[in-house]
């Protein structure tokens, strides 16, 4: 979460309610290794894509993840690209989603594709070769589910906390079975 607060473009979103564990979106042996962390705010979700360049002969520039969905709950309102990712370096790019608070919460799948420009490097001299070219790299989808908006809490005395809720939150009904045995 600390990385989120250091980004000025995200300051207006408020406090992070919860951040998920890192989710792998590629195999660890891939040319580009990508993980995603979902940062949950009250009305927004920020997807942080951690991108590692494993290729020695290139630099990735203007790295961002193009995402698409059929969801009516979330819409993409912005992105923050990573400028340069050299070989062996991991850097983050971000996608900013806004949640329609009037729509009922439901799971949403986001199809993802890494987009960037490639600069070829001469590995013996470190000099740039040729002109940059655009590249696309498909990655696994990201799912946002209602469970992402739930924080695990512990209770030292469940019975006491239950009793403090009062009867206005309780429904009492009787049920009977028609079977004899």
CSV table of C-alpha atoms in Angstrom, one decimal:
chain,number,residue,atom,x,y,z
A,1,UNK,CA,0.0,0.0,0.0
A,2,UNK,CA,2.9,2.4,0.7
A,3,UNK,CA,3.7,2.5,-3.1
A,4,UNK,CA,0.2,3.8,-3.8
A,5,UNK,CA,0.4,6.8,-1.4
A,6,UNK,CA,3.7,7.9,-3.1
A,7,UNK,CA,1.9,8.4,-6.5
A,8,UNK,CA,0.4,11.9,-6.7
A,9,UNK,CA,-2.2,10.8,-9.4
A,10,UNK,CA,-3.8,8.5,-6.8
A,11,UNK,CA,-4.0,10.9,-3.9
A,12,UNK,CA,-7.6,11.9,-4.6
A,13,UNK,CA,-8.8,8.2,-4.3
A,14,UNK,CA,-8.6,8.3,-0.5
A,15,UNK,CA,-7.3,5.6,1.8
A,16,UNK,CA,-6.6,2.0,0.8
A,17,UNK,CA,-9.2,-0.2,2.4
A,18,UNK,CA,-7.3,-3.4,1.5
A,19,UNK,CA,-4.5,-4.7,-0.7
A,20,UNK,CA,-4.5,-8.3,-1.9
A,21,UNK,CA,-1.7,-10.7,-2.2
A,22,UNK,CA,0.3,-10.7,-5.4
A,23,UNK,CA,-1.2,-12.8,-8.2
A,24,UNK,CA,1.0,-14.3,-11.0
A,25,UNK,CA,-0.3,-13.4,-14.5
A,26,UNK,CA,2.5,-15.2,-16.3
A,27,UNK,CA,4.8,-18.2,-15.8
A,28,UNK,CA,8.0,-17.4,-13.9
A,29,UNK,CA,10.0,-18.7,-16.9
A,30,UNK,CA,8.4,-16.2,-19.4
A,31,UNK,CA,10.2,-13.4,-21.2
A,32,UNK,CA,8.2,-10.9,-19.1
A,33,UNK,CA,7.1,-11.9,-15.6
A,34,UNK,CA,4.0,-10.1,-14.5
A,35,UNK,CA,2.2,-10.1,-11.1
A,36,UNK,CA,-0.8,-8.1,-10.0
A,37,UNK,CA,-1.8,-6.6,-6.7
A,38,UNK,CA,-5.4,-5.2,-6.3
A,39,UNK,CA,-5.6,-2.1,-4.1
A,40,UNK,CA,-9.2,-1.6,-2.9
A,41,UNK,CA,-10.6,1.9,-2.1
A,42,UNK,CA,-14.1,2.8,-1.2
A,43,UNK,CA,-15.2,3.7,-4.8
A,44,UNK,CA,-12.1,2.6,-6.8
A,45,UNK,CA,-9.8,-0.3,-7.5
A,46,UNK,CA,-6.2,0.2,-8.5
A,47,UNK,CA,-4.5,-2.7,-10.3
A,48,UNK,CA,-0.8,-2.6,-9.8
A,49,UNK,CA,1.0,-4.7,-12.4
A,50,UNK,CA,4.6,-5.6,-11.4
A,51,UNK,CA,6.5,-6.2,-14.6
A,52,UNK,CA,9.9,-7.8,-14.8
A,53,UNK,CA,12.0,-7.7,-18.0
A,54,UNK,CA,14.1,-10.9,-18.2
A,55,UNK,CA,15.5,-10.3,-21.7
A,56,UNK,CA,19.1,-9.0,-21.7
A,57,UNK,CA,19.0,-7.5,-25.2
A,58,UNK,CA,16.1,-5.0,-24.8
A,59,UNK,CA,14.6,-2.2,-22.8
A,60,UNK,CA,10.9,-1.9,-22.4
A,61,UNK,CA,9.4,1.7,-22.7
A,62,UNK,CA,6.0,3.2,-22.0
A,63,UNK,CA,4.8,-0.1,-20.4
A,64,UNK,CA,1.1,-0.4,-19.6
A,65,UNK,CA,-1.6,-3.0,-19.4
A,66,UNK,CA,-4.6,-2.7,-21.7
A,67,UNK,CA,-7.6,-4.1,-19.9
A,68,UNK,CA,-11.1,-4.8,-21.1
A,69,UNK,CA,-14.3,-6.1,-19.5
A,70,UNK,CA,-18.0,-6.5,-20.0
A,71,UNK,CA,-18.7,-5.5,-16.3
A,72,UNK,CA,-21.2,-2.8,-15.6
A,73,UNK,CA,-19.8,-2.4,-12.0
A,74,UNK,CA,-16.3,-1.3,-13.0
A,75,UNK,CA,-15.0,1.1,-15.6
A,76,UNK,CA,-11.4,2.0,-16.5
A,77,UNK,CA,-10.8,5.7,-15.8
A,78,UNK,CA,-7.0,6.0,-16.1
A,79,UNK,CA,-3.6,4.4,-16.2
A,80,UNK,CA,-0.1,5.2,-15.1
A,81,UNK,CA,2.6,3.6,-17.3
A,82,UNK,CA,6.1,2.5,-16.4
A,83,UNK,CA,8.6,4.6,-18.4
A,84,UNK,CA,11.6,2.2,-18.8
A,85,UNK,CA,12.2,-1.3,-17.6
A,86,UNK,CA,15.8,-2.6,-18.2
A,87,UNK,CA,16.8,-6.3,-18.1
A,88,UNK,CA,16.4,-7.9,-14.7
A,89,UNK,CA,14.5,-4.9,-13.3
A,90,UNK,CA,10.9,-5.0,-12.0
A,91,UNK,CA,8.8,-1.9,-12.3
A,92,UNK,CA,5.1,-1.1,-11.7
A,93,UNK,CA,2.4,0.3,-14.0
A,94,UNK,CA,-1.2,0.9,-12.8
A,95,UNK,CA,-4.7,0.8,-14.1
A,96,UNK,CA,-7.4,2.8,-12.2
A,97,UNK,CA,-11.0,1.5,-12.1
A,98,UNK,CA,-14.0,3.3,-10.8
A,99,UNK,CA,-16.8,1.3,-9.1
A,100,UNK,CA,-20.4,2.1,-9.8
A,101,UNK,CA,-21.7,2.1,-6.2
A,102,UNK,CA,-25.3,2.0,-7.3
A,103,UNK,CA,-24.8,-1.3,-9.1
A,104,UNK,CA,-24.9,-4.5,-7.0
A,105,UNK,CA,-21.5,-6.0,-6.4
A,106,UNK,CA,-20.6,-8.9,-8.6
A,107,UNK,CA,-17.4,-10.6,-9.9
A,108,UNK,CA,-15.8,-9.0,-12.9
A,109,UNK,CA,-13.2,-10.4,-15.2
A,110,UNK,CA,-10.7,-8.2,-16.9
A,111,UNK,CA,-8.9,-9.4,-20.0
A,112,UNK,CA,-5.3,-8.1,-20.0
A,113,UNK,CA,-2.6,-7.4,-22.6
A,114,UNK,CA,0.8,-5.9,-21.8
A,115,UNK,CA,1.7,-3.2,-24.3
A,116,UNK,CA,5.1,-1.5,-24.6
A,117,UNK,CA,7.8,-0.3,-27.0
A,118,UNK,CA,11.0,-2.3,-27.4
A,119,UNK,CA,14.5,-0.8,-27.7
A,120,UNK,CA,17.0,-3.5,-28.8
A,121,UNK,CA,20.4,-3.3,-27.0
A,122,UNK,CA,23.8,-4.6,-28.1
A,123,UNK,CA,24.7,-6.8,-25.1
A,124,UNK,CA,28.4,-6.4,-25.6
A,125,UNK,CA,28.5,-2.6,-25.7
A,126,UNK,CA,25.1,-1.6,-24.1
A,127,UNK,CA,24.3,0.7,-27.0
A,128,UNK,CA,20.8,1.0,-28.5
A,129,UNK,CA,20.3,-0.7,-31.9
A,130,UNK,CA,17.7,0.3,-34.5
A,131,UNK,CA,14.5,2.1,-33.9
A,132,UNK,CA,11.9,1.2,-31.1
A,133,UNK,CA,9.0,-0.9,-32.1
A,134,UNK,CA,5.6,-1.6,-30.5
A,135,UNK,CA,5.0,-5.0,-28.8
A,136,UNK,CA,2.0,-6.7,-27.3
A,137,UNK,CA,2.1,-9.6,-24.9
A,138,UNK,CA,-1.0,-11.5,-23.7
A,139,UNK,CA,-1.3,-12.2,-20.0
A,140,UNK,CA,-3.8,-13.9,-17.7
A,141,UNK,CA,-7.1,-12.2,-16.8
A,142,UNK,CA,-7.6,-10.5,-13.5
A,143,UNK,CA,-10.8,-11.1,-11.6
A,144,UNK,CA,-12.3,-8.7,-9.0
A,145,UNK,CA,-14.7,-10.4,-6.7
A,146,UNK,CA,-16.9,-9.3,-3.8
A,147,UNK,CA,-14.4,-11.1,-1.5
A,148,UNK,CA,-11.8,-8.5,-2.4
A,149,UNK,CA,-13.9,-5.9,-0.5
A,150,UNK,CA,-13.9,-8.0,2.7
A,151,UNK,CA,-11.3,-7.7,5.4
A,152,UNK,CA,-10.6,-10.6,7.8
A,153,UNK,CA,-11.1,-9.6,11.4
A,154,UNK,CA,-10.6,-11.5,14.6
A,155,UNK,CA,-12.8,-11.4,17.6
A,156,UNK,CA,-11.5,-11.9,21.2
A,157,UNK,CA,-15.1,-12.4,22.5
A,158,UNK,CA,-17.6,-13.3,19.8
A,159,UNK,CA,-20.5,-13.7,22.2
A,160,UNK,CA,-20.0,-10.3,23.7
A,161,UNK,CA,-19.8,-8.6,20.2
A,162,UNK,CA,-22.9,-10.6,19.1
A,163,UNK,CA,-24.9,-9.4,22.1
A,164,UNK,CA,-23.8,-5.8,21.6
A,165,UNK,CA,-25.4,-5.8,18.1
A,166,UNK,CA,-28.9,-5.9,19.8
A,167,UNK,CA,-32.1,-7.5,18.7
A,168,UNK,CA,-32.8,-5.0,15.8
A,169,UNK,CA,-30.4,-7.0,13.6
A,170,UNK,CA,-31.9,-10.4,14.5
A,171,UNK,CA,-34.6,-12.4,12.8
A,172,UNK,CA,-36.3,-15.3,14.7
A,173,UNK,CA,-38.3,-17.9,12.8
A,174,UNK,CA,-39.4,-21.4,13.6
A,175,UNK,CA,-39.3,-24.3,11.1
A,176,UNK,CA,-40.8,-27.8,11.4
A,177,UNK,CA,-40.1,-30.9,9.5
A,178,UNK,CA,-43.0,-33.0,8.1
A,179,UNK,CA,-41.1,-36.3,8.3
A,180,UNK,CA,-41.9,-38.8,11.1
A,181,UNK,CA,-38.4,-40.1,11.4
